[in-house]
mmCIF file of C-alpha atoms in Angstrom:
data_model
loop_
_atom_site.group_PDB
_atom_site.id
_atom_site.type_symbol
_atom_site.label_atom_id
_atom_site.label_comp_id
_atom_site.label_asym_id
_atom_site.label_seq_id
_atom_site.Cartn_x
_atom_site.Cartn_y
_atom_site.Cartn_z
ATOM 1 C CA MET A 12 -0.024 -0.115 -0.259
ATOM 2 C CA LYS A 13 2.681 2.806 -0.451
ATOM 3 C CA LEU A 14 0.512 5.274 -2.384
ATOM 4 C CA ALA A 15 -1.603 4.815 0.857
ATOM 5 C CA GLY A 16 -3.229 8.807 0.944
ATOM 6 C CA CYS A 17 -1.317 10.066 -1.855
ATOM 7 C CA THR A 18 -2.961 11.825 -4.458
ATOM 8 C CA LEU A 19 -2.907 11.789 -7.969
ATOM 9 C CA PHE A 20 -3.458 14.458 -10.365
ATOM 10 C CA ILE A 21 -4.341 12.280 -13.467
ATOM 11 C CA THR A 22 -4.502 13.867 -17.570
ATOM 12 C CA GLY A 23 -6.664 11.689 -19.535
ATOM 13 C CA ALA A 24 -7.541 9.307 -16.974
ATOM 14 C CA SER A 25 -10.900 8.211 -18.222
ATOM 15 C CA ARG A 26 -9.827 5.749 -20.255
ATOM 16 C CA GLY A 27 -7.307 4.007 -21.432
ATOM 17 C CA ILE A 28 -3.635 4.550 -20.263
ATOM 18 C CA GLY A 29 -4.309 6.900 -17.841
ATOM 19 C CA LYS A 30 -7.569 5.271 -16.678
ATOM 20 C CA ALA A 31 -4.699 2.439 -15.642
ATOM 21 C CA ILE A 32 -2.450 3.996 -13.601
ATOM 22 C CA ALA A 33 -5.185 5.397 -11.688
ATOM 23 C CA LEU A 34 -7.170 1.944 -11.122
ATOM 24 C CA LYS A 35 -3.164 0.714 -10.211
ATOM 25 C CA ALA A 36 -2.863 3.089 -7.599
ATOM 26 C CA ALA A 37 -5.953 2.522 -5.620
ATOM 27 C CA LYS A 38 -5.618 -0.228 -5.001
ATOM 28 C CA ASP A 39 -3.237 1.180 -2.443
ATOM 29 C CA GLY A 40 -6.151 3.122 -1.825
ATOM 30 C CA ALA A 41 -5.550 6.197 -3.026
ATOM 31 C CA ASN A 42 -6.605 9.542 -4.009
ATOM 32 C CA ILE A 43 -6.998 10.290 -8.012
ATOM 33 C CA VAL A 44 -8.075 13.629 -9.696
ATOM 34 C CA ILE A 45 -9.716 12.433 -12.764
ATOM 35 C CA ALA A 46 -8.472 15.085 -15.190
ATOM 36 C CA ALA A 47 -10.039 14.440 -18.470
ATOM 37 C CA LYS A 48 -12.408 16.542 -21.360
ATOM 38 C CA THR A 49 -14.888 13.498 -20.849
ATOM 39 C CA ALA A 50 -18.128 14.986 -19.027
ATOM 40 C CA GLU A 51 -20.527 13.132 -21.604
ATOM 41 C CA PRO A 52 -20.661 9.991 -23.277
ATOM 42 C CA HIS A 53 -18.818 9.856 -26.952
ATOM 43 C CA ARG A 54 -20.483 8.465 -29.876
ATOM 44 C CA THR A 55 -17.406 6.273 -30.110
ATOM 45 C CA LEU A 56 -14.810 5.726 -27.056
ATOM 46 C CA PRO A 57 -15.770 4.042 -24.239
ATOM 47 C CA GLY A 58 -16.223 6.062 -20.642
ATOM 48 C CA THR A 59 -16.605 9.505 -18.750
ATOM 49 C CA ILE A 60 -14.524 11.023 -15.848
ATOM 50 C CA TYR A 61 -17.748 9.707 -13.716
ATOM 51 C CA THR A 62 -17.599 6.136 -15.158
ATOM 52 C CA ALA A 63 -14.008 6.045 -14.178
ATOM 53 C CA ALA A 64 -14.610 7.337 -10.711
ATOM 54 C CA GLU A 65 -16.532 4.490 -9.751
ATOM 55 C CA GLU A 66 -14.523 2.109 -11.167
ATOM 56 C CA ILE A 67 -11.519 4.199 -9.123
ATOM 57 C CA GLU A 68 -13.793 3.938 -6.129
ATOM 58 C CA ALA A 69 -14.610 0.272 -6.238
ATOM 59 C CA ALA A 70 -10.870 -0.545 -6.541
ATOM 60 C CA GLY A 71 -10.624 1.421 -2.821
ATOM 61 C CA GLY A 72 -9.166 4.370 -4.022
ATOM 62 C CA LYS A 73 -10.894 8.211 -3.616
ATOM 63 C CA ALA A 74 -12.337 9.812 -6.701
ATOM 64 C CA LEU A 75 -12.076 13.430 -7.828
ATOM 65 C CA PRO A 76 -13.808 13.818 -11.762
ATOM 66 C CA CYS A 77 -13.012 17.496 -13.032
ATOM 67 C CA VAL A 78 -13.735 18.397 -16.252
ATOM 68 C CA VAL A 79 -10.340 19.500 -17.840
ATOM 69 C CA ASN A 80 -9.448 19.888 -21.331
ATOM 70 C CA VAL A 81 -5.310 21.107 -20.760
ATOM 71 C CA ARG A 82 -5.852 23.228 -23.501
ATOM 72 C CA GLU A 83 -7.770 25.391 -21.003
ATOM 73 C CA GLU A 84 -4.756 27.016 -18.678
ATOM 74 C CA GLN A 85 -8.496 28.150 -16.611
ATOM 75 C CA GLN A 86 -9.655 24.704 -16.357
ATOM 76 C CA ILE A 87 -5.991 23.287 -15.229
ATOM 77 C CA ILE A 88 -6.310 25.915 -12.093
ATOM 78 C CA ASN A 89 -9.590 25.185 -11.084
ATOM 79 C CA ALA A 90 -8.822 20.933 -10.959
ATOM 80 C CA VAL A 91 -5.779 21.815 -9.181
ATOM 81 C CA GLU A 92 -7.234 23.892 -6.563
ATOM 82 C CA LYS A 93 -10.137 21.616 -6.368
ATOM 83 C CA ALA A 94 -8.066 19.021 -5.784
ATOM 84 C CA VAL A 95 -5.538 20.532 -3.016
ATOM 85 C CA LYS A 96 -8.746 22.006 -1.118
ATOM 86 C CA THR A 97 -10.816 18.029 -1.437
ATOM 87 C CA PHE A 98 -7.350 16.094 -0.782
ATOM 88 C CA GLY A 99 -5.036 18.309 0.743
ATOM 89 C CA GLY A 100 -2.112 19.079 -1.783
ATOM 90 C CA ILE A 101 -1.089 17.240 -4.651
ATOM 91 C CA ASP A 102 1.885 14.382 -4.761
ATOM 92 C CA ILE A 103 2.022 12.953 -7.735
ATOM 93 C CA LEU A 104 0.939 14.077 -11.671
ATOM 94 C CA VAL A 105 0.986 11.851 -14.130
ATOM 95 C CA ASN A 106 0.541 13.636 -17.979
ATOM 96 C CA ASN A 107 -0.843 11.100 -20.229
ATOM 97 C CA ALA A 108 -3.197 13.407 -22.114
ATOM 98 C CA SER A 109 -1.923 13.211 -25.793
ATOM 99 C CA ALA A 110 -3.373 13.538 -29.030
ATOM 100 C CA ILE A 111 -2.036 11.407 -32.444
ATOM 101 C CA SER A 112 -1.747 12.684 -36.607
ATOM 102 C CA LEU A 113 0.204 10.668 -38.449
ATOM 103 C CA SER A 114 0.157 12.485 -41.283
ATOM 104 C CA GLY A 115 3.328 14.247 -42.789
ATOM 105 C CA THR A 116 4.136 17.473 -43.011
ATOM 106 C CA LEU A 117 1.535 18.331 -46.425
ATOM 107 C CA GLU A 118 -1.124 16.556 -45.441
ATOM 108 C CA THR A 119 -1.058 17.761 -41.855
ATOM 109 C CA GLU A 120 -4.011 20.385 -41.199
ATOM 110 C CA THR A 121 -3.099 23.262 -39.173
ATOM 111 C CA LYS A 122 -5.653 23.111 -36.688
ATOM 112 C CA LYS A 123 -4.419 18.992 -36.377
ATOM 113 C CA ALA A 124 -1.224 20.831 -35.973
ATOM 114 C CA ASN A 125 -2.407 22.969 -32.961
ATOM 115 C CA LEU A 126 -3.912 20.442 -31.520
ATOM 116 C CA MET A 127 -1.058 18.126 -30.936
ATOM 117 C CA MET A 128 1.570 21.127 -29.880
ATOM 118 C CA ASP A 129 -1.243 22.240 -27.220
ATOM 119 C CA VAL A 130 -2.210 19.104 -25.653
ATOM 120 C CA ASN A 131 1.182 17.052 -25.484
ATOM 121 C CA VAL A 132 3.643 19.887 -25.621
ATOM 122 C CA ARG A 133 1.727 22.887 -23.566
ATOM 123 C CA GLY A 134 -0.301 20.816 -21.969
ATOM 124 C CA THR A 135 1.929 18.931 -20.625
ATOM 125 C CA TYR A 136 3.983 22.282 -19.602
ATOM 126 C CA LEU A 137 0.936 24.029 -18.029
ATOM 127 C CA THR A 138 -0.473 21.248 -15.542
ATOM 128 C CA SER A 139 3.324 20.624 -14.389
ATOM 129 C CA LYS A 140 3.999 24.260 -13.830
ATOM 130 C CA ILE A 141 0.433 24.700 -12.351
ATOM 131 C CA CYS A 142 0.780 21.483 -10.163
ATOM 132 C CA LEU A 143 4.488 22.029 -9.076
ATOM 133 C CA PRO A 144 4.127 24.309 -6.142
ATOM 134 C CA HIS A 145 1.736 22.169 -4.475
ATOM 135 C CA LEU A 146 4.118 19.053 -5.932
ATOM 136 C CA ARG A 147 7.168 20.506 -3.702
ATOM 137 C CA LYS A 148 5.275 20.855 0.140
ATOM 138 C CA SER A 149 4.761 16.604 -0.844
ATOM 139 C CA LYS A 150 7.629 14.148 0.753
ATOM 140 C CA ASN A 151 8.144 12.496 -1.892
ATOM 141 C CA ALA A 152 6.484 14.544 -5.246
ATOM 142 C CA HIS A 153 6.538 13.259 -8.774
ATOM 143 C CA ILE A 154 5.752 14.175 -12.051
ATOM 144 C CA LEU A 155 5.645 11.178 -15.166
ATOM 145 C CA ASN A 156 5.309 12.177 -18.202
ATOM 146 C CA LEU A 157 4.223 9.965 -20.849
ATOM 147 C CA SER A 158 6.061 9.893 -23.830
ATOM 148 C CA PRO A 159 9.581 9.021 -25.679
ATOM 149 C CA PRO A 160 13.536 8.917 -25.176
ATOM 150 C CA LEU A 161 14.625 11.842 -27.861
ATOM 151 C CA ASN A 162 15.773 9.855 -30.363
ATOM 152 C CA LEU A 163 17.650 11.956 -33.282
ATOM 153 C CA ASN A 164 17.329 9.083 -35.690
ATOM 154 C CA PRO A 165 14.841 11.066 -38.966
ATOM 155 C CA ILE A 166 13.431 7.999 -39.207
ATOM 156 C CA TRP A 167 11.222 8.951 -36.673
ATOM 157 C CA PHE A 168 10.635 12.695 -38.385
ATOM 158 C CA LYS A 169 9.974 11.838 -41.795
ATOM 159 C CA ASN A 170 6.132 10.527 -41.492
ATOM 160 C CA HIS A 171 4.685 12.267 -38.764
ATOM 161 C CA CYS A 172 7.153 15.279 -38.206
ATOM 162 C CA ALA A 173 4.138 17.242 -35.952
ATOM 163 C CA TYR A 174 3.791 13.995 -33.918
ATOM 164 C CA THR A 175 7.263 13.338 -33.413
ATOM 165 C CA ILE A 176 7.656 16.889 -32.591
ATOM 166 C CA SER A 177 5.313 17.536 -29.711
ATOM 167 C CA LYS A 178 5.396 13.922 -28.401
ATOM 168 C CA TYR A 179 9.194 15.256 -27.930
ATOM 169 C CA GLY A 180 8.190 18.047 -26.220
ATOM 170 C CA MET A 181 6.933 16.454 -23.793
ATOM 171 C CA SER A 182 9.736 14.659 -23.105
ATOM 172 C CA MET A 183 12.280 17.854 -22.973
ATOM 173 C CA CYS A 184 9.786 18.986 -20.142
ATOM 174 C CA VAL A 185 11.577 16.076 -18.289
ATOM 175 C CA LEU A 186 15.255 16.915 -19.664
ATOM 176 C CA GLY A 187 14.272 20.767 -18.550
ATOM 177 C CA MET A 188 12.493 20.484 -15.177
ATOM 178 C CA ALA A 189 14.527 17.118 -13.500
ATOM 179 C CA GLU A 190 17.193 19.463 -13.256
ATOM 180 C CA GLU A 191 15.579 22.527 -12.368
ATOM 181 C CA PHE A 192 13.515 21.019 -9.616
ATOM 182 C CA ARG A 193 16.490 18.102 -8.839
ATOM 183 C CA GLY A 194 16.088 17.509 -4.896
ATOM 184 C CA GLU A 195 12.313 18.397 -4.532
ATOM 185 C CA VAL A 196 10.798 16.836 -7.229
ATOM 186 C CA ALA A 197 11.205 13.805 -9.077
ATOM 187 C CA VAL A 198 10.389 14.309 -13.177
ATOM 188 C CA ASN A 199 10.691 11.651 -15.078
ATOM 189 C CA ALA A 200 9.045 9.645 -19.009
ATOM 190 C CA LEU A 201 7.135 6.357 -19.239
ATOM 191 C CA TRP A 202 7.093 5.063 -22.670
ATOM 192 C CA PRO A 203 5.673 1.360 -23.769
ATOM 193 C CA LYS A 204 8.549 -0.675 -26.109
ATOM 194 C CA THR A 205 5.458 -2.383 -27.975
ATOM 195 C CA ALA A 206 2.088 -1.191 -28.749
ATOM 196 C CA ILE A 207 -0.293 -0.816 -26.431
ATOM 197 C CA TYR A 208 -4.007 -1.795 -27.145
ATOM 198 C CA THR A 209 -6.360 1.373 -26.682
ATOM 199 C CA ALA A 210 -9.127 3.236 -27.998
ATOM 200 C CA ALA A 211 -5.720 5.494 -30.421
ATOM 201 C CA MET A 212 -4.441 2.129 -31.137
ATOM 202 C CA ASP A 213 -8.377 0.625 -32.538
ATOM 203 C CA MET A 214 -8.548 3.470 -34.918
ATOM 204 C CA LEU A 215 -4.554 3.242 -36.310
ATOM 205 C CA GLY A 216 -4.139 -0.241 -36.544
ATOM 206 C CA GLY A 217 -7.493 -1.350 -38.092
ATOM 207 C CA SER A 218 -9.361 -4.727 -37.178
ATOM 208 C CA GLY A 219 -7.338 -7.166 -36.091
ATOM 209 C CA VAL A 220 -4.451 -4.773 -34.529
ATOM 210 C CA GLU A 221 -4.936 -5.944 -30.866
ATOM 211 C CA LYS A 222 -3.445 -9.699 -31.554
ATOM 212 C CA GLN A 223 -0.027 -7.511 -31.631
ATOM 213 C CA CYS A 224 -0.560 -5.017 -28.997
ATOM 214 C CA ARG A 225 -0.145 -5.190 -24.636
ATOM 215 C CA LYS A 226 -2.703 -4.671 -21.915
ATOM 216 C CA THR A 227 -2.198 -1.104 -20.631
ATOM 217 C CA ASP A 228 -1.279 -3.573 -17.390
ATOM 218 C CA ILE A 229 1.917 -2.989 -18.717
ATOM 219 C CA LEU A 230 2.315 0.363 -18.145
ATOM 220 C CA ALA A 231 0.367 0.810 -15.330
ATOM 221 C CA ASP A 232 2.803 -1.693 -13.446
ATOM 222 C CA ALA A 233 6.243 0.188 -15.020
ATOM 223 C CA ALA A 234 4.116 3.559 -14.081
ATOM 224 C CA TYR A 235 3.371 2.009 -10.282
ATOM 225 C CA CYS A 236 7.170 1.276 -9.705
ATOM 226 C CA ILE A 237 8.380 4.997 -10.590
ATOM 227 C CA LEU A 238 5.948 6.140 -8.522
ATOM 228 C CA THR A 239 6.802 4.350 -5.229
ATOM 229 C CA LYS A 240 10.888 5.198 -5.725
ATOM 230 C CA PRO A 241 12.417 7.914 -3.435
ATOM 231 C CA LYS A 242 11.999 11.568 -5.493
ATOM 232 C CA SER A 243 15.930 10.906 -6.510
ATOM 233 C CA PHE A 244 14.765 8.776 -8.675
ATOM 234 C CA THR A 245 14.940 11.363 -11.458
ATOM 235 C CA GLY A 246 15.759 12.744 -15.032
ATOM 236 C CA ASN A 247 15.147 9.363 -16.331
ATOM 237 C CA PHE A 248 13.471 8.044 -20.218
ATOM 238 C CA VAL A 249 11.672 4.667 -18.433
ATOM 239 C CA ILE A 250 10.860 1.898 -21.153
ATOM 240 C CA ASP A 251 8.125 -0.503 -19.867
ATOM 241 C CA GLU A 252 9.749 -3.720 -20.155
ATOM 242 C CA ALA A 253 13.575 -2.412 -20.019
ATOM 243 C CA LEU A 254 12.154 -1.625 -15.749
ATOM 244 C CA LEU A 255 10.316 -4.319 -15.156
ATOM 245 C CA LYS A 256 12.547 -7.079 -16.286
ATOM 246 C CA GLU A 257 14.795 -4.784 -13.550
ATOM 247 C CA GLU A 258 12.031 -5.863 -10.952
ATOM 248 C CA GLY A 259 12.477 -8.920 -11.463
ATOM 249 C CA ILE A 260 9.183 -9.409 -13.897
ATOM 250 C CA LYS A 261 10.063 -12.885 -16.005
ATOM 251 C CA ASP A 262 6.415 -13.419 -17.808
ATOM 252 C CA PHE A 263 5.436 -11.146 -19.946
ATOM 253 C CA ASP A 264 2.977 -12.920 -21.785
ATOM 254 C CA VAL A 265 0.614 -11.732 -19.293
ATOM 255 C CA TYR A 266 0.438 -8.156 -20.204
ATOM 256 C CA ALA A 267 -0.411 -9.789 -24.073
ATOM 257 C CA ILE A 268 -3.412 -9.197 -25.924
ATOM 258 C CA ALA A 269 -2.685 -12.463 -27.888
ATOM 259 C CA PRO A 270 -0.006 -14.499 -25.597
ATOM 260 C CA GLY A 271 2.722 -16.148 -28.911
ATOM 261 C CA HIS A 272 1.644 -13.639 -31.303
ATOM 262 C CA ALA A 273 4.096 -11.153 -33.006
ATOM 263 C CA LEU A 274 4.160 -8.123 -31.188
ATOM 264 C CA LEU A 275 4.342 -4.908 -33.007
ATOM 265 C CA PRO A 276 7.491 -2.111 -31.906
ATOM 266 C CA ASP A 277 6.424 1.543 -30.153
ATOM 267 C CA PHE A 278 7.463 4.465 -32.323
ATOM 268 C CA PHE A 279 10.342 6.054 -31.321
ATOM 269 C CA LEU A 280 12.166 3.000 -30.275
ATOM 270 C CA ASP A 281 15.476 1.687 -32.412
ATOM 271 C CA VAL A 282 15.669 -1.908 -33.216
ATOM 272 C CA GLU A 283 19.704 -2.346 -32.865
ATOM 273 C CA PRO A 284 20.813 -5.492 -32.943
ATOM 274 C CA ASP A 285 24.002 -6.458 -30.764
ATOM 275 C CA MET A 286 27.103 -5.463 -32.981
ATOM 276 C CA THR A 287 25.542 -5.139 -35.997
ATOM 277 C CA GLY A 288 26.520 -1.299 -37.124
ATOM 278 C CA MET A 289 30.334 -2.273 -36.296
ATOM 279 C CA LYS A 290 29.853 -5.481 -38.376
ATOM 280 C CA LEU A 291 28.543 -2.871 -41.000
ATOM 281 C CA GLU A 292 31.282 -0.534 -40.786
ATOM 282 C CA GLN A 293 33.579 -3.081 -41.469
ATOM 283 C CA HIS A 294 32.811 -3.618 -44.860
ATOM 284 C CA GLY A 295 32.091 0.534 -45.828
ATOM 285 C CA ALA A 296 28.681 1.452 -44.050
ATOM 286 C CA SER A 297 27.690 4.644 -45.101
ATOM 287 C CA GLN A 298 28.629 7.878 -42.778
ATOM 288 C CA GLY A 299 25.045 8.302 -42.156
ATOM 289 C CA PHE A 300 24.532 4.902 -40.701
ATOM 290 C CA LYS A 301 27.631 5.018 -38.334
ATOM 291 C CA GLU A 302 25.906 8.823 -36.770
ATOM 292 C CA GLU A 303 22.710 6.943 -36.776
ATOM 293 C CA LYS A 304 24.024 3.672 -34.729
ATOM 294 C CA LYS A 305 25.767 6.273 -32.470
ATOM 295 C CA SER A 306 22.730 7.816 -31.720
ATOM 296 C CA SER A 307 20.405 5.234 -31.370
ATOM 297 C CA GLN A 308 18.867 4.988 -27.995
ATOM 298 C CA PRO A 309 17.653 2.903 -26.155
ATOM 299 C CA LYS A 310 19.706 0.110 -26.575
ATOM 300 C CA HIS A 311 18.034 -3.221 -26.693
ATOM 301 C CA LYS A 312 17.634 -6.533 -28.993
ATOM 302 C CA GLY A 313 14.409 -6.790 -31.938
ATOM 303 C CA PRO A 314 10.780 -7.074 -30.641
ATOM 304 C CA ASP A 315 10.762 -10.390 -30.709
ATOM 305 C CA GLY A 316 13.450 -11.431 -28.327
ATOM 306 C CA ALA A 317 15.796 -13.319 -31.051
ATOM 307 C CA LYS A 318 19.482 -12.350 -30.811
ATOM 308 C CA VAL A 319 21.467 -11.913 -33.806
ATOM 309 C CA ASN A 320 23.437 -14.341 -34.499
ATOM 310 C CA LEU A 321 27.317 -12.670 -36.315
ATOM 311 C CA GLU A 322 29.095 -16.520 -36.709
ATOM 312 C CA SER A 323 29.627 -17.441 -40.071
ATOM 313 C CA ALA A 324 29.114 -20.179 -40.831
ATOM 314 C CA SER A 325 31.809 -21.785 -42.312
ATOM 315 C CA ALA A 326 35.409 -20.851 -41.955
ATOM 316 C CA LYS A 327 35.564 -19.396 -45.598
ATOM 317 C CA PRO A 328 35.803 -15.851 -45.591
ATOM 318 C CA LEU A 329 32.713 -14.017 -47.505
ATOM 319 C CA SER A 330 32.863 -11.068 -49.743
ATOM 320 C CA PRO A 331 32.319 -8.010 -48.189
ATOM 321 C CA VAL A 332 28.425 -8.000 -50.010
ATOM 322 C CA ALA A 333 27.511 -11.127 -49.039
ATOM 323 C CA GLU A 334 29.277 -11.052 -45.185
ATOM 324 C CA THR A 335 27.401 -7.524 -45.204
ATOM 325 C CA PHE A 336 23.857 -9.449 -46.350
ATOM 326 C CA LYS A 337 24.582 -12.441 -43.891
ATOM 327 C CA VAL A 338 24.614 -9.621 -41.096
ATOM 328 C CA ILE A 339 21.645 -7.891 -41.824
ATOM 329 C CA GLN A 340 20.040 -11.486 -42.174
ATOM 330 C CA GLY A 341 20.759 -12.366 -39.158
ATOM 331 C CA ALA A 342 19.942 -8.420 -37.193
ATOM 332 C CA ILE A 343 16.620 -9.386 -38.586
ATOM 333 C CA SER A 344 13.861 -11.938 -38.326
ATOM 334 C CA GLU A 345 10.944 -13.146 -40.065
ATOM 335 C CA GLU A 346 8.951 -12.273 -36.991
ATOM 336 C CA PHE A 347 9.966 -8.877 -36.835
ATOM 337 C CA VAL A 348 8.980 -8.192 -40.749
ATOM 338 C CA LYS A 349 5.531 -9.402 -39.759
ATOM 339 C CA ALA A 350 5.302 -7.155 -36.915
ATOM 340 C CA ILE A 351 5.935 -4.210 -39.052
ATOM 341 C CA GLN A 352 4.808 -5.263 -41.600
ATOM 342 C CA GLY A 353 7.565 -3.740 -43.431
ATOM 343 C CA VAL A 354 8.906 -3.806 -46.657
ATOM 344 C CA PHE A 355 13.036 -3.329 -47.040
ATOM 345 C CA LEU A 356 15.195 -2.034 -49.347
ATOM 346 C CA PHE A 357 18.950 -1.925 -48.232
ATOM 347 C CA GLU A 358 21.835 0.157 -50.767
ATOM 348 C CA LEU A 359 25.552 -0.460 -51.295
ATOM 349 C CA SER A 360 27.625 2.227 -51.991
ATOM 350 C CA GLY A 361 31.510 2.626 -53.058
ATOM 351 C CA LYS A 362 33.687 -0.043 -54.494
ATOM 352 C CA THR A 363 32.460 -2.724 -56.527
ATOM 353 C CA PHE A 364 32.886 -6.264 -55.830
ATOM 354 C CA ILE A 365 32.186 -9.263 -57.510
ATOM 355 C CA CYS A 366 30.494 -13.021 -55.328
#
């Protein structure tokens, strides 16, 4: 019951990931401020702030539903004031509310770009700013942003530049505020290794996508681990699976919608098989590839967990081109290709080799 009596202010907590984190904390007897827009039932999306409140109280917590559009500063201020009046303070802020449009620069309407910047960046910044005077009074204050590690690989910008900028804005809030309030408030980011099944994923992925996703429970468990750590744990960009492995979790099938099915890797995480970059550099990999390998983070294996076999099948040395493609073949498994449904095009340049 580590969060018993703690007050959590969670944006976007009427459904999905935000509600899952709220329910996890409620089991400890925490107070949950549900700061979300949906007061009336949506025509397609499930849940309201009031149905979420009922679930939270049934799980053992206390709930305060507040109508909050994080684009509206006064609504944030009103909800924070109501939370402090009701529960005596705020101990934890979870910036979960987010908007997404996976469209290219020319296809992204201005109103959609504005929405993502306003909700993801400005909303996170404002909610943090308004909560911070109260968080600083808490004995173990935390801010947790649902945002990715900063990865400057251009692949994460080319197809949805506006969305990437907006999510990285949330991550930059972590960088700045963690240092600014070090010793007073812990500020961290949490991001899933694989796609998480939510209403948004239903709309983005289409029918059947849920089989390639994990449940929101994995993020709720990872968030709980972070929020129960001392405030000296700050400035971290945490990947859910990596953290839970450190906590001793071994069975991740319990989080899968369809156990045993290939999982979709989430955005912003490069698949970086061990040593692949080093092997390619030996055979004249481009400077761009080398720089990409240096900047890629976090380091982890492919989404199917397969290890890369870099050992030659024969003692006879292969030509540089053949060796290069052998490395590539070991780095990309059949399961991985099925999971991302991607087509790979490889271009080798430089001196001509005869195979």
